[in-house]
Amino acid sequence: MLRTLQAEERAATDVERATLARWGSWGASGVAEVFDESRPEYEADRAELRELLDGTEYAAARRTVINAHYTDPAIATEVWGALTALGFQSGRVLEPGSGAGTFIGLAPDGAQMTGVELDPVTAAISQALYPEATIRTESFADTRMPGGVFDAAVGNVPFSRNTLHDPRHNAAGHSMHNHFILKSLALTRPGGVVGVLSSAFTLDAQNPAARREMAETADLLGAVRLPTGAHRRAAGTDALTDVLIFRRRLPGEGPLDQGWVETAPVELNGAQGRMNAYFLAHPERVLGEPMIGNGMYGAATLTVRAEDLTATGPRLGEQLAEITAQAVAAGRGMAERSGEQELEVAALIPAGEQEQIGHITDRGAEGFTQVTIEKVHAPLKVARTRHGELRALLGLRDEARAVLTLEAANVDDTPELDALRAQLAASYRAYADRFGPINRFTERRTGRTNEAGEEILARITPPAVALLGDDPFGPLVLALEHFDEGTGTAAPAGLLSQRQVQPRKPVLGWTLRMRPWPSPWTRSAPWTWPISRPCWAPMRPGRVSRWGAGL
């Protein structure tokens, strides 16, 4: 199906979207078993899958089996309802571990969604389903964005005791679900809100270190514990989960009650366990009867028994409505973005561009690095007197890329696009006032003549501009002005004032159909295989010889 859409260069119809939306994840029951090498009955299927996926994609699919469980739309709807009740109307929203896009599909019209999904197959499906969203195919641990770039974050974080390497956002080595929450809080601006589903261990773990770190910058407005089995129908798992609603504190605000940081021993049905102090103070937030017994994690597992799992959505909505009403009454609803919170562009740049050969990165006080043909960020020698100009040029590059990205993703000019374009124009004026035209040059005599006897002059480009010439998007910076070589003057190009590109067509892939797994839902759902997102960079013949070994 995806191959047809690609060949015909069109968006999916409602019927085709419905088919794509039936993708249930590698972790779904009946699919995850295929990756179990001890199951000989799936050997033929494993062999076929290895033929269809390259080594990286197969490894990514296998790696996500343990935590690729997607969200019941009824639950996701209530989480979004809580964020809107707190005041969210429009803005940039992060979804870490976005899967096939349940939260993206249910987002309010004003939400500008950025999803981060490790598995390339699932990421391609979500991009085809929701072409207006930005989907970054990468580990969330590798996501590099400035702090506070998002107005809100939402999603179902992956549950795992595994620890991901992320020195900036997980220096303490927290489990994956806590790491994702902490990083989401860091990427959400002060006054912004975060609504996530997480493992019950986030609140119930005896070690309070992760909760204390969360409480340093955010308040837990409230939590609701879902019954065991709430995700059974949608994800095939009985993991015990909580819906957590956070708000980043504004500068100068004091913390709300932090009792939720601690746990306390409890006795349930004659067995000993621990539970978060928040639920002991608010037993109505537990949607069922808490018990200790056999469960996913052994004989002493906390479970929550509910008679009617189909009522989970409405009951969750009732509790979240109380939580959000109390927060708004206390003046802890979502705050508007202040003028001092500058518009950041890094989150709008496709993640892979920073790994392209020649890409230059500003490391602040550490100087600059450039990606080599070995895909290593190597130090780039830049005279200190040139740091200011190169830094300004890189800023123009990133702002221009952000403008083009938004132009391609939106049919109409949005307030965010207008703001970015104005920011780019202001940055260009500041550069020109300080350094002169980007394309300026000087000439020097070479002492040589051409066949007509005319003196040959050498054209000298400013060193910082010359360095940018090796960057794959360096020519975009040169194109920001119309330069008159005769007079040495320049005028801003059209990108600084008006739309230059039309919305791009969805990046789609092609479909490979496999025989169905022994699970009812897969018998009519095709396997999908993504293509890489297209990437364009200017061809510079003079550099092909240097880069050829890496192409």
Coordinates of C-alpha atoms in Angstrom, one line a residue:
M1 CA 0.0 0.0 0.0
L2 CA 2.7 2.5 0.9
R3 CA 4.6 1.7 -2.3
T4 CA 1.4 2.6 -4.3
L5 CA 1.1 5.9 -2.4
Q6 CA 4.7 6.7 -3.2
A7 CA 4.4 5.8 -6.8
E8 CA 1.3 7.9 -7.2
E9 CA 2.7 10.8 -5.2
R10 CA -0.4 11.3 -3.2
A11 CA -1.6 11.2 0.4
A12 CA -3.4 8.2 1.8
T13 CA -7.2 8.0 1.6
D14 CA -9.3 7.5 4.7
V15 CA -9.5 3.8 3.9
E16 CA -5.8 3.5 3.4
R17 CA -5.1 5.4 6.6
A18 CA -7.4 3.0 8.5
T19 CA -5.4 0.1 7.2
L20 CA -2.1 1.7 8.2
A21 CA -3.5 2.5 11.6
R22 CA -4.0 -1.2 12.4
W23 CA -0.3 -1.6 12.9
G24 CA 0.0 -2.8 16.4
S25 CA 3.8 -2.7 17.2
W26 CA 6.5 -5.3 17.4
G27 CA 5.7 -5.8 21.0
A28 CA 2.1 -6.9 20.4
S29 CA 1.0 -10.4 21.3
G30 CA 1.6 -12.8 18.4
V31 CA 4.4 -10.7 16.9
A32 CA 6.9 -10.4 19.8
E33 CA 7.2 -14.2 20.0
V34 CA 8.8 -14.2 16.5
F35 CA 12.0 -12.7 17.9
D36 CA 12.3 -15.4 20.6
E37 CA 15.2 -17.6 19.3
S38 CA 14.1 -20.4 21.6
R39 CA 10.8 -20.7 19.6
P40 CA 11.5 -23.1 16.7
E41 CA 8.0 -22.8 15.3
Y42 CA 8.8 -19.2 14.3
E43 CA 12.2 -20.0 12.6
A44 CA 10.8 -19.6 9.1
D45 CA 9.2 -16.3 10.0
R46 CA 12.4 -15.0 11.5
A47 CA 14.4 -16.0 8.4
E48 CA 11.9 -14.1 6.2
L49 CA 12.0 -11.1 8.5
R50 CA 15.8 -11.0 8.3
E51 CA 15.6 -11.0 4.5
L52 CA 13.1 -8.1 4.6
L53 CA 14.9 -5.9 7.2
D54 CA 18.6 -5.0 7.2
G55 CA 20.6 -5.6 10.3
T56 CA 20.0 -2.2 11.9
E57 CA 16.2 -2.4 11.3
Y58 CA 15.9 -6.0 12.6
A59 CA 17.9 -5.0 15.7
A60 CA 15.7 -2.0 16.3
A61 CA 12.6 -4.1 15.9
R62 CA 13.8 -6.7 18.3
R63 CA 15.0 -4.1 20.8
T64 CA 11.6 -2.5 21.0
V65 CA 9.7 -5.7 21.7
I66 CA 9.9 -5.4 25.5
N67 CA 8.4 -1.9 25.6
A68 CA 6.6 -1.3 22.3
H69 CA 3.1 -1.3 23.7
Y70 CA 0.8 1.3 22.4
T71 CA -2.0 3.3 24.1
D72 CA -5.8 2.7 24.1
P73 CA -7.3 5.8 22.3
A74 CA -9.9 6.1 25.1
I75 CA -7.0 6.6 27.6
A76 CA -5.1 8.9 25.3
T77 CA -8.2 11.1 24.8
E78 CA -8.5 11.6 28.5
V79 CA -4.9 12.6 28.9
W80 CA -5.3 15.2 26.1
G81 CA -8.4 16.4 27.9
A82 CA -6.4 17.0 31.0
L83 CA -3.9 19.1 29.2
T84 CA -6.5 21.2 27.5
A85 CA -8.3 21.7 30.8
L86 CA -5.1 23.1 32.2
G87 CA -5.0 25.7 29.4
F88 CA -3.3 24.1 26.4
Q89 CA -4.8 25.4 23.2
S90 CA -1.9 25.5 20.7
G91 CA 1.9 25.2 20.6
R92 CA 4.7 22.8 20.2
V93 CA 4.2 19.4 21.8
L94 CA 6.7 16.6 22.3
E95 CA 5.8 12.9 22.3
P96 CA 8.8 10.7 23.3
G97 CA 8.4 7.1 22.1
S98 CA 5.6 8.1 19.8
G99 CA 4.9 4.7 18.3
A100 CA 2.4 4.7 15.4
G101 CA 1.0 8.0 16.6
T102 CA -2.0 7.5 18.8
F103 CA -1.5 10.7 20.7
I104 CA -0.6 12.6 17.5
G105 CA -3.8 11.5 15.9
L106 CA -5.9 12.7 18.8
A107 CA -4.1 16.0 19.3
P108 CA -6.0 19.3 19.3
D109 CA -5.9 21.2 16.0
G110 CA -3.5 23.8 17.4
A111 CA -0.8 21.2 18.5
Q112 CA 2.4 21.2 16.4
M113 CA 3.5 17.6 17.1
T114 CA 7.1 16.3 17.3
G115 CA 7.3 12.6 17.8
V116 CA 10.5 10.6 18.6
E117 CA 10.4 6.9 17.6
L118 CA 13.3 4.5 17.6
D119 CA 11.9 1.8 15.3
P120 CA 12.1 2.9 11.6
V121 CA 9.2 0.8 10.5
T122 CA 6.8 2.3 13.1
A123 CA 8.2 5.8 12.5
A124 CA 7.5 5.5 8.8
I125 CA 3.9 4.4 9.4
S126 CA 3.3 7.3 11.7
Q127 CA 4.8 9.8 9.3
A128 CA 2.5 8.4 6.5
L129 CA -0.5 8.6 8.8
Y130 CA 0.3 12.1 10.0
P131 CA 2.4 13.9 7.4
E132 CA 1.8 17.2 9.2
A133 CA 3.8 16.0 12.2
T134 CA 7.5 15.9 12.6
I135 CA 8.7 12.4 13.3
R136 CA 12.3 11.9 14.4
T137 CA 13.6 8.3 13.8
E138 CA 16.0 8.0 16.7
S139 CA 16.5 7.0 20.2
F140 CA 15.1 9.6 22.6
A141 CA 18.5 9.3 24.4
D142 CA 20.1 10.7 21.3
T143 CA 17.6 13.5 20.8
R144 CA 19.4 16.8 21.0
M145 CA 17.1 19.8 21.6
P146 CA 17.4 23.0 23.6
G147 CA 15.8 23.1 27.0
G148 CA 12.3 24.5 27.2
V149 CA 11.6 24.4 23.4
F150 CA 8.2 22.7 23.8
D151 CA 5.0 24.0 25.4
A152 CA 3.8 20.6 26.4
A153 CA 4.8 16.9 26.3
V154 CA 2.4 13.9 26.1
G155 CA 2.6 10.2 25.6
N156 CA 3.1 6.7 26.9
V157 CA 6.8 6.4 27.9
P158 CA 8.4 3.0 27.4
F159 CA 8.6 0.9 30.6
S160 CA 12.0 -0.7 31.2
R161 CA 14.6 -1.1 33.9
N162 CA 17.3 -0.7 31.3
T163 CA 19.4 2.5 31.4
L164 CA 20.2 4.5 28.3
H165 CA 23.3 6.6 27.9
D166 CA 22.4 10.3 28.0
P167 CA 24.9 12.3 29.9
R168 CA 22.9 15.5 29.7
H169 CA 19.5 14.2 30.7
N170 CA 20.2 10.9 32.6
A171 CA 23.5 11.5 34.4
A172 CA 22.1 9.5 37.4
G173 CA 21.4 6.4 35.3
H174 CA 17.6 6.2 35.9
S175 CA 15.4 3.5 34.4
M176 CA 14.1 4.2 30.9
H177 CA 10.6 5.4 31.9
N178 CA 12.0 7.8 34.5
H179 CA 14.6 9.0 32.1
F180 CA 12.0 9.8 29.5
I181 CA 9.9 11.7 32.0
L182 CA 12.9 13.7 33.2
K183 CA 14.0 14.6 29.7
S184 CA 10.4 15.6 28.7
L185 CA 10.2 17.9 31.7
A186 CA 13.6 19.4 30.7
L187 CA 12.5 20.0 27.1
T188 CA 9.2 21.6 28.3
R189 CA 9.3 25.3 29.1
P190 CA 8.5 26.7 32.5
G191 CA 4.7 27.1 32.8
G192 CA 4.2 24.2 30.4
V193 CA 2.5 20.9 31.1
V194 CA 3.3 17.2 30.7
G195 CA 0.9 14.3 30.7
V196 CA 2.3 10.8 30.5
L197 CA 1.5 7.2 31.2
S198 CA 4.3 5.5 33.0
S199 CA 5.0 2.3 34.9
A200 CA 3.7 2.3 38.5
F201 CA 7.3 1.9 39.6
T202 CA 7.9 5.6 38.8
L203 CA 5.8 6.5 41.9
D204 CA 6.2 3.3 43.9
A205 CA 9.9 2.6 43.7
Q206 CA 11.5 2.6 47.1
N207 CA 14.4 4.7 45.9
P208 CA 13.0 8.3 45.6
A209 CA 16.0 9.6 43.6
A210 CA 14.1 10.0 40.2
R211 CA 11.1 11.5 41.9
R212 CA 13.2 14.0 43.7
E213 CA 14.9 15.0 40.4
M214 CA 11.5 15.5 38.9
A215 CA 10.3 17.6 41.8
E216 CA 13.3 20.0 41.4
T217 CA 11.7 21.7 38.4
A218 CA 8.1 20.5 38.3
D219 CA 5.0 19.9 40.4
L220 CA 3.0 16.7 40.2
L221 CA -0.5 18.1 39.8
G222 CA -2.0 14.7 40.2
A223 CA -1.8 11.0 39.3
V224 CA -4.4 8.3 38.6
R225 CA -3.5 4.6 38.9
L226 CA -5.2 2.5 36.2
P227 CA -6.5 -1.0 36.8
T228 CA -4.5 -4.0 35.9
G229 CA -5.5 -5.0 32.4
A230 CA -6.4 -1.5 31.2
H231 CA -3.9 -1.9 28.3
R232 CA -4.8 -5.6 27.6
R233 CA -7.1 -4.9 24.6
A234 CA -4.9 -2.3 22.9
A235 CA -1.4 -3.5 23.7
G236 CA -1.7 -7.0 25.0
T237 CA 0.0 -6.2 28.4
D238 CA -1.1 -6.3 32.0
A239 CA 1.5 -3.8 33.2
L240 CA 0.3 -1.6 36.0
T241 CA 0.4 2.0 35.0
D242 CA -0.2 5.5 36.2
V243 CA -1.3 8.7 34.4
L244 CA 0.9 11.5 35.7
I245 CA 0.2 15.2 35.2
F246 CA 3.1 17.6 35.7
R247 CA 3.6 21.3 35.4
R248 CA 6.9 23.0 35.1
R249 CA 7.3 25.7 37.7
L250 CA 7.8 29.3 36.7
P251 CA 10.8 31.2 38.1
G252 CA 10.0 32.4 41.6
E253 CA 7.2 29.9 42.2
G254 CA 7.4 27.7 45.2
P255 CA 6.8 24.0 45.0
L256 CA 3.4 22.4 45.7
D257 CA 3.0 19.6 48.2
Q258 CA 5.9 17.1 47.5
G259 CA 4.6 14.2 49.5
W260 CA 4.4 12.2 46.3
V261 CA 8.2 12.0 46.4
E262 CA 8.0 9.4 49.2
T263 CA 6.5 5.9 49.6
A264 CA 5.2 4.1 52.6
P265 CA 4.8 0.4 53.6
V266 CA 1.3 -1.0 53.2
E267 CA -0.4 -4.3 54.0
L268 CA -2.9 -5.4 51.4
N269 CA -4.8 -8.7 51.6
G270 CA -2.4 -10.0 54.2
A271 CA 0.8 -9.2 52.2
Q272 CA 3.4 -6.5 52.6
G273 CA 4.3 -4.0 50.0
R274 CA 5.0 -0.3 49.3
M275 CA 2.8 2.4 47.7
N276 CA 3.3 6.0 46.9
A277 CA 2.2 8.5 49.6
Y278 CA 0.1 10.3 47.1
F279 CA -2.2 7.3 46.6
L280 CA -2.4 6.7 50.3
A281 CA -3.7 10.3 50.7
H282 CA -5.9 10.0 47.6
P283 CA -7.3 6.5 47.4
E284 CA -10.0 7.6 45.0
R285 CA -7.2 8.1 42.4
V286 CA -6.7 4.3 42.3
L287 CA -9.3 2.9 39.8
G288 CA -9.9 -0.4 41.5
E289 CA -9.0 -2.4 44.5
P290 CA -5.2 -2.6 45.2
M291 CA -3.9 -6.1 46.0
I292 CA -0.6 -7.8 46.3
G293 CA -0.2 -11.2 44.6
N294 CA 0.9 -12.9 41.5
G295 CA 1.6 -10.6 38.6
M296 CA 4.0 -9.6 35.8
Y297 CA 6.9 -9.3 38.2
G298 CA 6.4 -12.3 40.5
A299 CA 4.4 -13.3 43.5
A300 CA 4.7 -10.0 45.4
T301 CA 3.4 -7.8 42.6
L302 CA 1.0 -4.9 43.3
T303 CA -2.1 -5.2 41.1
V304 CA -5.4 -3.2 40.9
R305 CA -8.5 -5.2 40.4
A306 CA -11.5 -3.6 38.6
E307 CA -14.8 -5.3 37.7
D308 CA -15.3 -3.4 34.5
L309 CA -12.3 -2.5 32.4
T310 CA -14.4 -0.9 29.8
A311 CA -15.2 1.9 32.2
T312 CA -11.5 2.8 32.6
G313 CA -11.7 5.8 30.2
P314 CA -14.7 7.6 31.8
R315 CA -13.4 6.9 35.3
L316 CA -10.0 8.3 34.4
G317 CA -11.7 11.3 32.9
E318 CA -13.6 12.0 36.1
Q319 CA -10.4 11.9 38.2
L320 CA -8.4 14.0 35.8
A321 CA -11.1 16.6 35.7
E322 CA -10.9 17.0 39.5
I323 CA -7.1 17.2 39.4
T324 CA -7.0 19.9 36.7
A325 CA -9.8 21.9 38.3
Q326 CA -7.9 22.0 41.6
A327 CA -4.7 23.0 39.8
V328 CA -6.3 25.9 37.8
A329 CA -8.0 27.1 41.0
A330 CA -4.6 27.2 42.7
G331 CA -3.1 29.2 39.9
R332 CA -1.1 26.3 38.5
G333 CA -2.7 26.0 35.1
M334 CA -0.6 26.2 32.0
A335 CA 1.1 29.6 31.7
E336 CA 1.4 31.5 28.4
R337 CA 4.8 31.6 26.7
S338 CA 6.5 34.8 27.7
G339 CA 8.3 37.1 25.3
E340 CA 11.5 36.3 27.1
Q341 CA 11.3 32.6 26.1
E342 CA 13.0 32.9 22.7
L343 CA 11.8 30.8 19.8
E344 CA 14.2 27.9 19.3
V345 CA 14.8 26.4 15.9
A346 CA 16.9 23.3 16.7
A347 CA 13.8 21.1 17.3
L348 CA 12.6 21.9 13.8
I349 CA 15.7 20.6 12.0
P350 CA 15.5 16.9 11.0
A351 CA 17.8 15.0 13.3
G352 CA 19.8 13.3 10.6
E353 CA 21.1 16.5 9.1
Q354 CA 23.4 17.0 12.1
E355 CA 25.2 13.7 11.1
Q356 CA 25.8 14.6 7.4
I357 CA 29.3 14.7 6.2
G358 CA 30.6 18.3 6.5
H359 CA 28.0 19.5 9.0
I360 CA 29.5 22.1 11.4
T361 CA 28.3 22.3 15.0
D362 CA 28.8 25.2 17.3
R363 CA 30.0 23.7 20.7
G364 CA 30.0 27.1 22.5
A365 CA 33.1 27.6 24.6
E366 CA 34.5 24.3 23.2
G367 CA 34.7 25.7 19.7
F368 CA 33.3 23.9 16.6
T369 CA 33.2 20.4 15.3
Q370 CA 32.6 19.0 11.8
V371 CA 31.4 15.6 10.7
T372 CA 34.1 13.7 8.8
I373 CA 33.7 11.0 6.2
E374 CA 33.9 8.5 9.1
K375 CA 30.8 10.2 10.6
V376 CA 32.9 11.5 13.5
H377 CA 32.4 15.0 15.0
A378 CA 36.0 16.1 14.8
P379 CA 37.3 19.5 16.1
L380 CA 37.3 22.2 13.5
K381 CA 40.2 24.7 13.6
V382 CA 38.8 28.2 13.6
A383 CA 40.7 31.3 14.5
R384 CA 39.2 32.9 17.6
T385 CA 38.8 36.1 15.7
R386 CA 36.5 34.2 13.3
H387 CA 34.3 32.6 16.0
G388 CA 31.7 35.4 16.1
E389 CA 31.1 35.4 12.3
L390 CA 31.0 31.7 11.9
R391 CA 28.6 31.4 14.9
A392 CA 26.3 34.0 13.2
L393 CA 26.5 32.1 9.9
L394 CA 25.5 28.8 11.6
G395 CA 22.6 30.6 13.2
L396 CA 21.4 31.8 9.8
R397 CA 21.8 28.3 8.4
D398 CA 19.7 26.7 11.2
E399 CA 17.0 29.5 11.1
A400 CA 16.7 29.2 7.3
R401 CA 16.4 25.4 7.5
A402 CA 13.7 25.8 10.2
V403 CA 11.7 28.2 8.0
L404 CA 11.9 25.9 5.0
T405 CA 10.9 22.9 7.2
L406 CA 7.8 24.7 8.4
E407 CA 6.9 26.0 4.9
A408 CA 7.1 22.4 3.6
A409 CA 4.9 21.1 6.5
N410 CA 2.1 23.7 6.5
V411 CA -0.3 24.7 3.7
D412 CA -0.8 28.1 5.2
D413 CA 1.6 30.4 7.0
T414 CA 1.2 29.9 10.7
P415 CA 2.1 32.4 13.5
E416 CA 5.1 30.2 14.3
L417 CA 6.3 30.4 10.7
D418 CA 5.8 34.1 10.6
A419 CA 7.8 34.5 13.8
L420 CA 10.6 32.3 12.5
R421 CA 10.7 34.2 9.2
A422 CA 10.9 37.5 11.1
Q423 CA 13.6 36.1 13.3
L424 CA 15.6 35.0 10.3
A425 CA 15.3 38.5 8.7
A426 CA 16.4 40.1 12.0
S427 CA 19.4 37.8 12.2
Y428 CA 20.4 38.6 8.6
R429 CA 20.2 42.3 9.2
A430 CA 22.3 42.0 12.4
Y431 CA 24.9 39.9 10.5
A432 CA 25.0 42.4 7.6
D433 CA 25.3 45.4 9.9
R434 CA 28.3 43.8 11.7
F435 CA 30.2 42.0 8.9
G436 CA 28.8 43.1 5.6
P437 CA 27.2 41.1 2.8
I438 CA 27.5 37.3 3.2
N439 CA 28.8 37.0 -0.4
R440 CA 31.4 39.8 -0.1
F441 CA 34.9 39.2 -1.4
T442 CA 38.1 41.0 -2.1
E443 CA 40.5 40.6 -5.0
R444 CA 44.3 40.4 -5.1
R445 CA 46.7 40.3 -8.0
T446 CA 48.2 36.9 -9.0
G447 CA 50.9 38.1 -11.4
R448 CA 49.4 36.0 -14.1
T449 CA 47.4 36.8 -17.3
N450 CA 44.9 34.9 -19.4
E451 CA 45.2 34.2 -23.1
A452 CA 43.9 37.6 -23.9
G453 CA 46.7 39.2 -21.9
E454 CA 44.3 40.3 -19.2
E455 CA 45.5 40.2 -15.6
I456 CA 44.0 37.3 -13.5
L457 CA 42.8 38.4 -10.1
A458 CA 42.2 36.0 -7.3
R459 CA 38.9 36.3 -5.4
I460 CA 39.3 36.0 -1.7
T461 CA 36.3 34.9 0.4
P462 CA 36.1 35.8 4.1
P463 CA 37.5 32.9 6.1
A464 CA 34.3 32.2 8.1
V465 CA 32.3 32.1 4.9
A466 CA 34.8 29.8 3.3
L467 CA 34.6 27.4 6.2
L468 CA 30.8 27.2 5.8
G469 CA 31.4 26.2 2.2
D470 CA 32.1 22.6 3.3
D471 CA 28.8 22.4 5.2
P472 CA 26.1 20.6 3.2
F473 CA 23.7 23.5 3.8
G474 CA 26.3 26.3 3.5
P475 CA 25.0 27.3 0.1
L476 CA 21.6 28.0 1.6
V477 CA 23.2 30.7 3.7
L478 CA 24.8 32.3 0.5
A479 CA 21.3 32.3 -1.0
L480 CA 19.8 34.5 1.7
E481 CA 20.8 37.6 -0.3
H482 CA 20.9 38.9 -3.8
F483 CA 24.5 40.1 -4.2
D484 CA 25.7 42.6 -6.8
E485 CA 29.3 41.8 -7.7
G486 CA 29.7 45.1 -9.4
T487 CA 28.7 47.3 -6.5
G488 CA 29.5 44.9 -3.7
T489 CA 26.0 45.5 -2.2
A490 CA 23.3 43.0 -1.3
A491 CA 19.6 42.8 -0.7
P492 CA 17.6 40.2 1.3
A493 CA 16.4 37.3 -0.7
G494 CA 12.7 36.3 -0.8
L495 CA 13.0 33.6 1.9
L496 CA 13.3 36.4 4.5
S497 CA 9.9 37.9 3.6
Q498 CA 7.6 35.4 1.9
R499 CA 7.0 31.7 1.3
Q500 CA 9.4 30.0 -1.1
V501 CA 8.2 26.3 -1.1
Q502 CA 4.9 24.5 -1.2
P503 CA 4.0 21.9 1.3
R504 CA 5.9 18.7 0.6
K505 CA 4.1 15.5 -0.1
P506 CA 4.1 12.9 2.6
V507 CA 7.3 10.8 2.8
L508 CA 6.0 7.3 2.2
G509 CA 7.3 3.9 1.8
W510 CA 6.3 0.6 0.2
T511 CA 4.5 -2.4 1.5
L512 CA 5.8 -5.9 1.9
R513 CA 3.2 -8.5 2.7
M514 CA 4.1 -11.4 4.9
R515 CA 2.0 -14.4 5.8
P516 CA 0.0 -13.5 8.9
W517 CA 1.3 -14.3 12.4
P518 CA -1.0 -16.6 14.5
S519 CA -2.9 -13.6 15.9
P520 CA -6.3 -12.4 14.7
W521 CA -5.5 -8.7 14.2
T522 CA -2.6 -9.4 11.8
R523 CA -4.6 -11.4 9.3
S524 CA -5.7 -8.3 7.4
A525 CA -2.9 -5.8 8.3
P526 CA 0.0 -5.6 5.9
W527 CA 3.6 -5.4 7.0
T528 CA 5.1 -2.1 6.0
W529 CA 8.6 -1.3 5.1
P530 CA 9.8 2.3 5.1
I531 CA 12.1 4.2 2.8
S532 CA 14.6 6.7 4.0
R533 CA 13.4 10.3 4.1
P534 CA 14.8 12.1 1.1
C535 CA 17.8 14.4 1.7
W536 CA 19.1 17.0 -0.6
A537 CA 22.5 18.8 -0.4
P538 CA 24.3 20.9 -2.9
M539 CA 26.7 19.0 -5.1
R540 CA 30.1 20.7 -5.0
P541 CA 32.4 19.0 -7.6
G542 CA 35.5 20.4 -6.0
R543 CA 34.7 18.4 -2.8
V544 CA 33.5 15.1 -4.3
S545 CA 37.1 13.9 -4.6
R546 CA 37.7 14.5 -0.9
W547 CA 34.4 12.9 0.2
G548 CA 34.2 10.2 -2.4
A549 CA 35.5 7.5 0.0
G550 CA 32.6 8.2 2.3
L551 CA 29.8 8.2 -0.2

